[in-house]
Short mmCIF file of C-alpha atoms in Angstrom, two decimals:
data_model
loop_
_atom_site.label_atom_id
_atom_site.label_comp_id
_atom_site.label_asym_id
_atom_site.label_seq_id
_atom_site.Cartn_x
_atom_site.Cartn_y
_atom_site.Cartn_z
CA MET A 22 0.00 0.00 0.00
CA ARG A 23 2.82 2.37 0.86
CA SER A 24 6.08 3.17 -0.87
CA MET A 25 9.23 1.51 0.41
CA THR A 26 10.42 4.23 2.80
CA PHE A 27 12.59 3.74 5.87
CA ALA A 28 9.44 3.08 7.89
CA ALA A 29 8.37 0.37 5.48
CA ALA A 30 11.85 -1.08 5.36
CA LEU A 31 11.81 -1.58 9.11
CA ALA A 32 8.73 -3.73 8.62
CA ALA A 33 10.30 -5.87 5.91
CA VAL A 34 13.87 -6.61 6.98
CA THR A 35 15.30 -8.47 9.91
CA LEU A 36 16.58 -6.17 12.64
CA ALA A 37 17.85 -6.56 16.17
CA GLY A 38 14.67 -6.00 18.14
CA CYS A 39 12.13 -3.28 17.53
CA GLY A 40 14.03 -0.93 19.78
CA LEU A 41 11.32 1.46 20.95
CA ASN A 42 13.70 2.32 23.77
CA GLY A 43 12.61 5.37 25.69
CA THR A 44 9.16 5.73 24.14
CA ASP A 45 6.57 7.10 26.54
CA ARG A 46 3.84 4.70 27.58
CA ASP A 47 0.69 4.77 29.65
CA LYS A 48 1.49 3.07 32.96
CA ASP A 49 -1.77 3.84 34.76
CA ASP A 50 -4.44 2.02 32.81
CA ALA A 51 -7.19 3.70 34.83
CA GLN A 52 -6.29 7.06 33.27
CA PRO A 53 -7.38 8.21 29.81
CA ALA A 54 -5.12 7.06 27.00
CA ALA A 55 -2.22 9.49 26.93
CA GLN A 56 -0.70 10.47 23.62
CA THR A 57 2.86 11.27 22.75
CA ALA A 58 1.91 13.58 19.88
CA GLU A 59 2.27 17.27 20.74
CA ALA A 60 -1.07 18.32 19.28
CA ALA A 61 -4.28 16.59 18.27
CA PRO A 62 -4.88 16.37 14.51
CA ALA A 63 -8.11 17.70 13.05
CA ALA A 64 -11.31 15.78 13.72
CA GLU A 65 -12.12 12.82 11.50
CA PRO A 66 -15.51 12.77 9.72
CA ASP A 67 -18.10 10.26 10.84
CA PHE A 68 -18.80 7.98 7.87
CA ALA A 69 -21.81 6.54 9.68
CA ALA A 70 -23.52 9.92 9.37
CA LEU A 71 -22.88 10.23 5.64
CA GLU A 72 -25.36 9.23 2.96
CA HIS A 73 -24.95 5.59 1.91
CA GLN A 74 -26.08 5.21 -1.68
CA ASP A 75 -28.35 2.29 -2.53
CA ILE A 76 -26.39 1.03 -5.53
CA ALA A 77 -26.67 -2.73 -5.85
CA ASP A 78 -23.37 -4.56 -6.13
CA PRO A 79 -23.42 -6.68 -9.29
CA GLU A 80 -21.18 -9.28 -7.67
CA ALA A 81 -21.99 -11.50 -4.69
CA ARG A 82 -18.39 -11.41 -3.32
CA PRO A 83 -18.86 -14.32 -0.86
CA GLN A 84 -15.21 -14.35 0.26
CA MET A 85 -15.22 -10.62 0.94
CA GLN A 86 -18.53 -10.98 2.80
CA LEU A 87 -16.92 -13.66 4.98
CA GLN A 88 -13.95 -11.39 5.69
CA VAL A 89 -16.29 -8.51 6.57
CA VAL A 90 -18.25 -10.66 9.05
CA LEU A 91 -15.05 -12.01 10.64
CA ASP A 92 -13.66 -8.48 10.95
CA GLN A 93 -16.90 -7.27 12.55
CA GLN A 94 -16.81 -10.14 15.07
CA GLY A 95 -13.25 -9.38 16.22
CA PHE A 96 -11.47 -12.14 14.30
CA GLY A 97 -9.29 -10.10 12.00
CA PRO A 98 -8.83 -11.37 8.44
CA GLY A 99 -6.07 -8.82 7.87
CA VAL A 100 -6.47 -6.93 4.60
CA ILE A 101 -9.99 -7.37 3.23
CA ASP A 102 -9.40 -8.35 -0.38
CA GLY A 103 -11.96 -11.06 -1.18
CA LYS A 104 -9.26 -13.71 -1.44
CA GLU A 105 -8.53 -16.86 0.52
CA GLY A 106 -5.32 -16.80 2.51
CA LEU A 107 -3.56 -17.28 5.83
CA SER A 108 -5.21 -14.32 7.57
CA THR A 109 -8.73 -15.37 6.61
CA ALA A 110 -8.07 -18.99 7.59
CA ASN A 111 -6.73 -17.83 10.97
CA ALA A 112 -9.77 -15.60 11.51
CA LEU A 113 -12.07 -18.49 10.66
CA LYS A 114 -10.25 -20.64 13.22
CA GLY A 115 -10.92 -17.94 15.79
CA LEU A 116 -14.64 -17.92 15.03
CA GLN A 117 -14.71 -21.72 15.23
CA GLU A 118 -12.90 -21.86 18.58
CA ALA A 119 -15.11 -19.15 20.07
CA ASN A 120 -18.21 -21.11 19.05
CA GLY A 121 -17.02 -24.52 20.21
CA LEU A 122 -16.58 -25.93 16.69
CA ASP A 123 -13.84 -28.08 15.23
CA VAL A 124 -10.96 -25.69 14.50
CA THR A 125 -10.20 -26.37 10.84
CA GLY A 126 -9.90 -22.95 9.23
CA THR A 127 -12.26 -24.15 6.50
CA LEU A 128 -15.94 -23.58 5.78
CA ASP A 129 -17.45 -26.84 6.94
CA ASP A 130 -21.20 -27.31 7.46
CA ALA A 131 -21.14 -26.47 11.18
CA THR A 132 -19.25 -23.25 10.51
CA ARG A 133 -21.66 -22.27 7.75
CA GLN A 134 -24.55 -22.73 10.19
CA VAL A 135 -22.93 -20.29 12.65
CA LEU A 136 -22.17 -17.80 9.88
CA ALA A 137 -25.78 -17.97 8.64
CA ARG A 138 -26.86 -15.49 11.31
CA TRP A 139 -24.91 -12.80 9.40
CA ASP A 140 -26.11 -13.70 5.90
CA SER A 141 -27.78 -10.31 5.57
CA VAL A 142 -24.53 -8.40 6.16
CA PRO A 143 -23.46 -6.92 2.80
CA ALA A 144 -19.90 -7.32 1.60
CA THR A 145 -19.66 -3.69 0.47
CA GLN A 146 -21.24 -0.27 0.88
CA VAL A 147 -21.15 2.88 -1.20
CA ILE A 148 -20.00 6.00 0.64
CA ARG A 149 -18.94 9.50 -0.29
CA ILE A 150 -15.38 10.58 0.49
CA PRO A 151 -15.59 13.62 2.80
CA GLU A 152 -14.89 16.97 1.18
CA SER A 153 -12.53 17.73 4.06
CA TRP A 154 -10.18 15.03 2.80
CA GLY A 155 -9.40 17.29 -0.13
CA GLU A 156 -7.98 19.87 2.28
CA ILE A 157 -5.44 17.54 3.84
CA ALA A 158 -1.79 18.13 2.96
CA TYR A 159 -0.62 14.64 2.03
CA MET A 160 3.13 14.22 1.82
CA LYS A 161 5.55 11.53 0.77
CA THR A 162 7.38 9.96 3.72
CA PRO A 163 11.12 10.76 3.66
CA GLY A 164 13.41 7.79 3.28
CA GLU A 165 15.98 8.68 5.94
CA PRO A 166 15.31 8.71 9.70
CA ALA A 167 17.08 12.06 10.09
CA ASP A 168 14.70 13.60 7.55
CA GLN A 169 11.66 11.94 9.10
CA ALA A 170 12.67 13.40 12.46
CA LYS A 171 12.21 16.91 11.03
CA LEU A 172 8.49 16.35 10.52
CA ASP A 173 5.66 16.71 13.03
CA ARG A 174 3.86 13.50 12.02
CA LEU A 175 4.14 10.66 9.51
CA GLU A 176 0.62 10.80 8.15
CA TYR A 177 -0.87 9.14 5.07
CA GLN A 178 0.93 9.93 1.85
CA THR A 179 -2.18 10.08 -0.35
CA LEU A 180 -5.96 10.17 -0.09
CA ASP A 181 -6.00 6.71 -1.69
CA GLU A 182 -3.83 5.28 1.05
CA LYS A 183 -5.95 6.92 3.75
CA LEU A 184 -9.16 5.57 2.20
CA ALA A 185 -7.77 2.05 1.89
CA GLU A 186 -6.65 1.92 5.53
CA ARG A 187 -9.97 3.38 6.70
CA PHE A 188 -11.77 0.40 5.17
CA HIS A 189 -9.15 -2.26 5.98
CA THR A 190 -8.14 -2.93 2.41
CA THR A 191 -5.73 -1.89 -0.35
CA VAL A 192 -5.86 0.68 -3.12
CA ALA A 193 -5.86 -2.15 -5.69
CA VAL A 194 -9.02 -3.62 -4.12
CA LEU A 195 -10.69 -0.21 -4.13
CA GLN A 196 -9.89 0.12 -7.82
CA ALA A 197 -11.50 -3.24 -8.50
CA LEU A 198 -14.61 -2.22 -6.54
CA ASN A 199 -14.85 1.02 -8.52
CA PRO A 200 -14.23 0.24 -12.19
CA GLY A 201 -13.92 3.35 -14.31
CA GLY A 202 -13.79 5.48 -11.19
CA ARG A 203 -17.35 4.81 -10.04
CA PRO A 204 -18.94 2.22 -7.73
CA ALA A 205 -19.48 -1.22 -9.22
CA GLY A 206 -23.15 -1.40 -10.15
CA ALA A 207 -23.53 2.30 -10.90
CA ALA A 208 -25.02 2.70 -14.38
CA ALA A 209 -23.67 6.21 -14.78
CA PRO A 210 -20.96 8.34 -13.12
CA ALA A 211 -21.84 9.04 -9.50
CA ALA A 212 -23.41 12.40 -8.75
CA ALA A 213 -20.22 13.62 -7.11
CA ALA A 214 -18.36 13.27 -10.40
CA SER A 215 -20.36 16.06 -12.04
CA ALA A 216 -19.49 18.28 -9.12
CA SER A 217 -15.79 17.99 -9.88
CA PRO A 218 -14.41 16.29 -6.75
CA THR A 219 -11.64 18.27 -5.09
CA PRO A 220 -8.17 16.92 -5.96
CA SER A 221 -5.98 16.14 -2.97
CA PRO A 222 -3.42 18.90 -2.42
CA THR A 223 0.21 18.25 -1.74
CA SER A 224 2.49 19.99 0.68
CA THR A 225 6.07 21.06 0.68
CA ALA A 226 8.23 19.28 3.24
CA PRO A 227 10.90 21.03 5.30
CA ALA A 228 14.12 21.59 3.42
CA GLY A 229 16.11 18.43 3.00
CA THR A 230 13.21 16.05 3.70
CA ALA A 231 10.58 15.14 1.12
CA SER A 232 11.00 17.11 -2.08
CA ASP A 233 8.96 14.65 -4.13
CA ALA A 234 5.21 15.21 -4.27
CA PRO A 235 2.91 12.32 -3.31
CA PRO A 236 2.00 9.93 -6.12
CA LYS A 237 -0.98 10.83 -8.29
CA THR A 238 -4.21 9.66 -6.68
CA ILE A 239 -7.08 7.66 -8.16
CA PHE A 240 -9.83 8.88 -5.85
CA ALA A 241 -10.83 12.38 -4.81
CA ALA A 242 -12.73 14.20 -2.09
CA GLY A 243 -16.48 14.28 -2.74
CA GLN A 244 -16.41 11.12 -4.86
CA GLN A 245 -18.77 8.20 -4.29
CA VAL A 246 -16.91 4.91 -3.92
CA ARG A 247 -17.70 1.29 -3.11
CA VAL A 248 -15.76 0.05 -0.08
CA PRO A 249 -15.68 -3.07 2.12
CA ASN A 250 -18.49 -2.90 4.69
CA VAL A 251 -16.35 -2.38 7.78
CA GLY A 252 -15.95 0.36 10.32
CA LEU A 253 -19.11 2.26 9.42
CA ASP A 254 -20.25 2.10 13.06
CA ALA A 255 -17.09 3.86 14.25
CA PRO A 256 -17.96 7.20 15.89
CA ALA A 257 -16.50 10.51 14.80
CA ALA A 258 -13.40 11.79 16.54
CA SER A 259 -13.80 13.82 19.72
CA ASP A 260 -12.74 17.43 20.13
CA GLY A 261 -9.14 16.39 20.72
CA SER A 262 -9.18 16.13 24.51
CA ASP A 263 -7.53 12.70 24.23
CA ARG A 264 -4.67 14.20 22.21
CA GLY A 265 -5.42 12.40 18.98
CA TRP A 266 -6.37 8.83 19.87
CA SER A 267 -10.06 9.10 18.99
CA LYS A 268 -9.02 10.67 15.70
CA SER A 269 -6.80 7.66 15.03
CA LEU A 270 -9.62 5.25 15.86
CA ALA A 271 -11.99 7.10 13.53
CA ALA A 272 -9.37 7.10 10.77
CA LEU A 273 -9.08 3.31 11.13
CA GLY A 274 -12.79 2.56 11.43
CA VAL A 275 -12.30 1.17 14.94
CA THR A 276 -14.62 1.71 17.90
CA ALA A 277 -13.40 2.38 21.42
CA ASP A 278 -15.72 -0.33 22.76
CA GLN A 279 -13.49 -3.42 22.75
CA PRO A 280 -13.57 -6.50 25.01
CA LYS A 281 -10.98 -6.72 27.77
CA VAL A 282 -8.55 -9.62 27.63
CA ALA A 283 -6.88 -11.30 30.60
CA ARG A 284 -4.24 -13.08 28.51
CA ILE A 285 -2.90 -13.11 25.00
CA VAL A 286 -1.07 -15.93 23.24
CA VAL A 287 1.13 -15.46 20.18
CA ASP A 288 1.91 -18.56 18.11
CA LYS A 289 5.04 -18.35 15.96
CA SER A 290 4.32 -21.32 13.67
CA GLU A 291 0.70 -20.40 12.89
CA GLY A 292 1.20 -16.64 12.88
CA TRP A 293 -1.68 -15.56 15.07
CA LEU A 294 -2.36 -13.63 18.28
CA LYS A 295 -5.31 -14.73 20.42
CA GLY A 296 -6.98 -12.76 23.19
CA TYR A 297 -8.89 -14.48 26.00
CA ASP A 298 -11.19 -12.77 28.50
CA ALA A 299 -11.34 -13.32 32.25
CA ASP A 300 -13.50 -16.44 31.70
CA ASP A 301 -10.86 -17.79 29.30
CA LYS A 302 -13.14 -17.37 26.31
CA LEU A 303 -11.54 -16.41 23.01
CA VAL A 304 -12.75 -12.93 22.09
CA ALA A 305 -10.18 -11.82 19.51
CA LEU A 306 -7.74 -13.25 16.99
CA PHE A 307 -5.40 -11.40 14.64
CA THR A 308 -2.83 -12.61 12.16
CA VAL A 309 0.63 -11.30 13.05
CA THR A 310 4.21 -11.27 11.84
CA THR A 311 6.60 -12.65 14.44
CA GLY A 312 10.37 -12.41 14.27
CA SER A 313 12.78 -13.92 11.76
CA SER A 314 15.77 -16.21 11.54
CA HIS A 315 18.01 -13.26 12.43
CA ASP A 316 15.82 -11.97 15.26
CA PRO A 317 13.56 -14.80 16.44
CA LEU A 318 10.46 -14.26 18.53
CA PRO A 319 11.49 -14.38 22.22
CA LEU A 320 9.51 -17.40 23.41
CA GLY A 321 8.21 -17.49 26.96
CA ASP A 322 5.98 -15.58 29.34
CA TRP A 323 6.11 -11.79 29.43
CA LYS A 324 4.38 -8.87 31.07
CA ILE A 325 2.91 -5.73 29.58
CA LEU A 326 4.63 -2.67 31.00
CA GLY A 327 2.31 -0.18 29.33
CA THR A 328 0.79 0.98 26.07
CA SER A 329 1.73 4.00 23.98
CA ARG A 330 -0.86 5.29 21.54
CA ASN A 331 0.41 7.27 18.56
CA PRO A 332 4.00 6.77 19.75
CA PRO A 333 7.14 8.37 18.41
CA PHE A 334 9.94 5.97 17.49
CA HIS A 335 13.32 6.43 19.16
CA TYR A 336 15.66 5.25 16.45
CA ASN A 337 18.93 3.92 17.82
CA PRO A 338 21.25 2.62 15.06
CA ASP A 339 23.12 0.53 17.65
CA LEU A 340 20.08 -1.78 17.79
CA PHE A 341 19.93 -2.43 14.06
CA TRP A 342 22.42 -4.74 12.43
CA ASP A 343 22.12 -3.11 9.00
CA ALA A 344 22.17 0.54 10.10
CA GLU A 345 24.47 2.85 8.17
CA ALA A 346 27.69 3.83 9.94
CA SER A 347 26.72 7.48 9.51
CA ASP A 348 23.29 7.05 11.13
CA GLU A 349 22.65 8.93 14.35
CA LYS A 350 19.98 8.56 16.99
CA ALA A 351 16.73 10.25 16.04
CA THR A 352 13.19 10.58 17.32
CA ILE A 353 10.81 9.67 14.52
CA PRO A 354 7.44 11.42 14.91
CA PRO A 355 4.18 9.51 15.42
CA GLY A 356 1.68 8.66 12.73
CA PRO A 357 0.22 5.71 10.82
CA ASN A 358 3.25 5.66 8.52
CA GLY A 359 5.69 5.55 11.44
CA PRO A 360 7.90 2.49 12.02
CA VAL A 361 5.57 1.07 14.70
CA GLY A 362 2.26 2.37 13.39
CA VAL A 363 -0.40 3.79 15.71
CA ALA A 364 0.32 1.84 18.91
CA TRP A 365 3.14 0.17 20.84
CA ILE A 366 2.42 -2.38 23.59
CA ASP A 367 5.60 -2.49 25.64
CA LEU A 368 6.79 -5.85 26.97
CA SER A 369 9.06 -6.83 29.84
CA LYS A 370 11.54 -8.16 27.26
CA GLU A 371 13.75 -5.12 26.61
CA HIS A 372 13.29 -3.52 23.17
CA TYR A 373 10.40 -5.85 22.31
CA GLY A 374 6.74 -5.08 21.93
CA ILE A 375 3.54 -5.54 19.94
CA HIS A 376 2.89 -2.80 17.41
CA GLY A 377 1.33 -1.63 14.15
CA THR A 378 2.86 -1.19 10.72
CA ALA A 379 3.00 1.09 7.70
CA GLU A 380 2.63 -1.97 5.45
CA PRO A 381 -0.60 -3.84 6.35
CA GLN A 382 -0.42 -6.10 3.29
CA SER A 383 2.88 -7.53 4.62
CA ILE A 384 1.34 -9.03 7.77
CA GLY A 385 1.74 -12.80 7.78
CA ARG A 386 4.15 -12.58 4.86
CA ALA A 387 7.26 -10.47 5.50
CA GLN A 388 9.53 -11.07 8.47
CA SER A 389 9.70 -8.76 11.46
CA HIS A 390 12.64 -7.78 13.59
CA GLY A 391 11.70 -9.83 16.63
CA CYS A 392 8.59 -7.95 17.66
CA VAL A 393 4.96 -8.87 16.99
CA ARG A 394 3.47 -6.77 14.20
CA LEU A 395 -0.21 -6.26 13.26
CA THR A 396 -2.15 -4.03 10.91
CA ASN A 397 -2.80 -0.58 12.34
CA TRP A 398 -6.53 -1.28 12.70
CA ASP A 399 -5.89 -4.53 14.58
CA VAL A 400 -3.28 -3.09 16.94
CA ALA A 401 -5.66 -0.18 17.63
CA ARG A 402 -8.22 -2.73 18.79
CA LEU A 403 -5.69 -4.69 20.81
CA ALA A 404 -4.32 -1.57 22.51
CA GLN A 405 -7.77 -1.05 24.05
CA MET A 406 -8.14 -4.68 25.13
CA VAL A 407 -4.98 -5.04 27.21
CA ASP A 408 -3.51 -3.45 30.31
CA THR A 409 -0.60 -4.16 32.65
CA ARG A 410 -2.50 -7.08 34.19
CA THR A 411 -2.79 -8.93 30.86
CA ALA A 412 -0.54 -12.00 30.70
CA VAL A 413 1.48 -12.57 27.50
CA LYS A 414 2.78 -15.87 26.19
CA PHE A 415 4.93 -16.38 23.08
CA GLN A 416 5.00 -19.98 21.88
CA ALA A 417 6.56 -21.87 19.00
#
């Protein structure tokens, strides 16, 4: 989804621990979620309040409908793309375990009977991109940590990227859902097209950082588009009193109402993270990336020391085996395109944690640098499920 910047490279190569050394974290879980960003970004529009157009989808999209239902039930299928794969199979296993079924990861008859209660849930919806998205200054992420450190935030690089992450998918999937630039099933260009949707502006980065403008976008503010049917119940952002976290949740289509988990288990071989409540019932499952041959997942039992929402990244080249000799320590600003995404769950194993990513399509595929990596929307959910009393187990 994103270009291969330094932030993306951290998610794709093997490094010596995640190294979020020194990052602030919330130690008192009874207090509101503290943010490390200096100022709250502008409020995020509430898609649930926008007009949803009744344009019939010409395709049934059964696999996408399954992914949408699993996502809505807390068993994350990763990127919603309408394809079978590891993340969807893992999510299906989560649904099966939670309902006392044989855990196969396949659609057997018993699983189909459970899923039948959500047959009426559509795979897609048609929404209008908020006009305010045309006023955002999107900017290409600099490739060097020293240049990234000069910025205030590492936000989305394009409107397309922002739209894809909001609906837990990729730009390529959005293109397929909107052939010719209009929602699949629309007989004529959507009404917004005649109103000349506002192109997304670019911004000029500080000297020596990002001189290249963001890539040309496919979608525009004011345009009607077909999207996966997820996150439309997420509330609008608050007035900023939580220093940006509600804005992040709204941008990811995630609600603040998440189940609490007493323990989480991460399985290296199967690539999933499970969350169990106080009654030891499975309430969440997400596909994750865990370690590599160079930096293996630290197996064993760990504690959560705290959670940082919208964290900066304290880059220390001494922790990375492939750092350039000329690299210096730098504080990378927060944002969804930062090296650890929108949240960092700090573990008692030094330099290790559970965090988000700037490359959601890489989850379950690319290696990590020892830490546990999720999509930004999944780690945003998880960050609200855990606290310092949650037990953590990493197993092979």
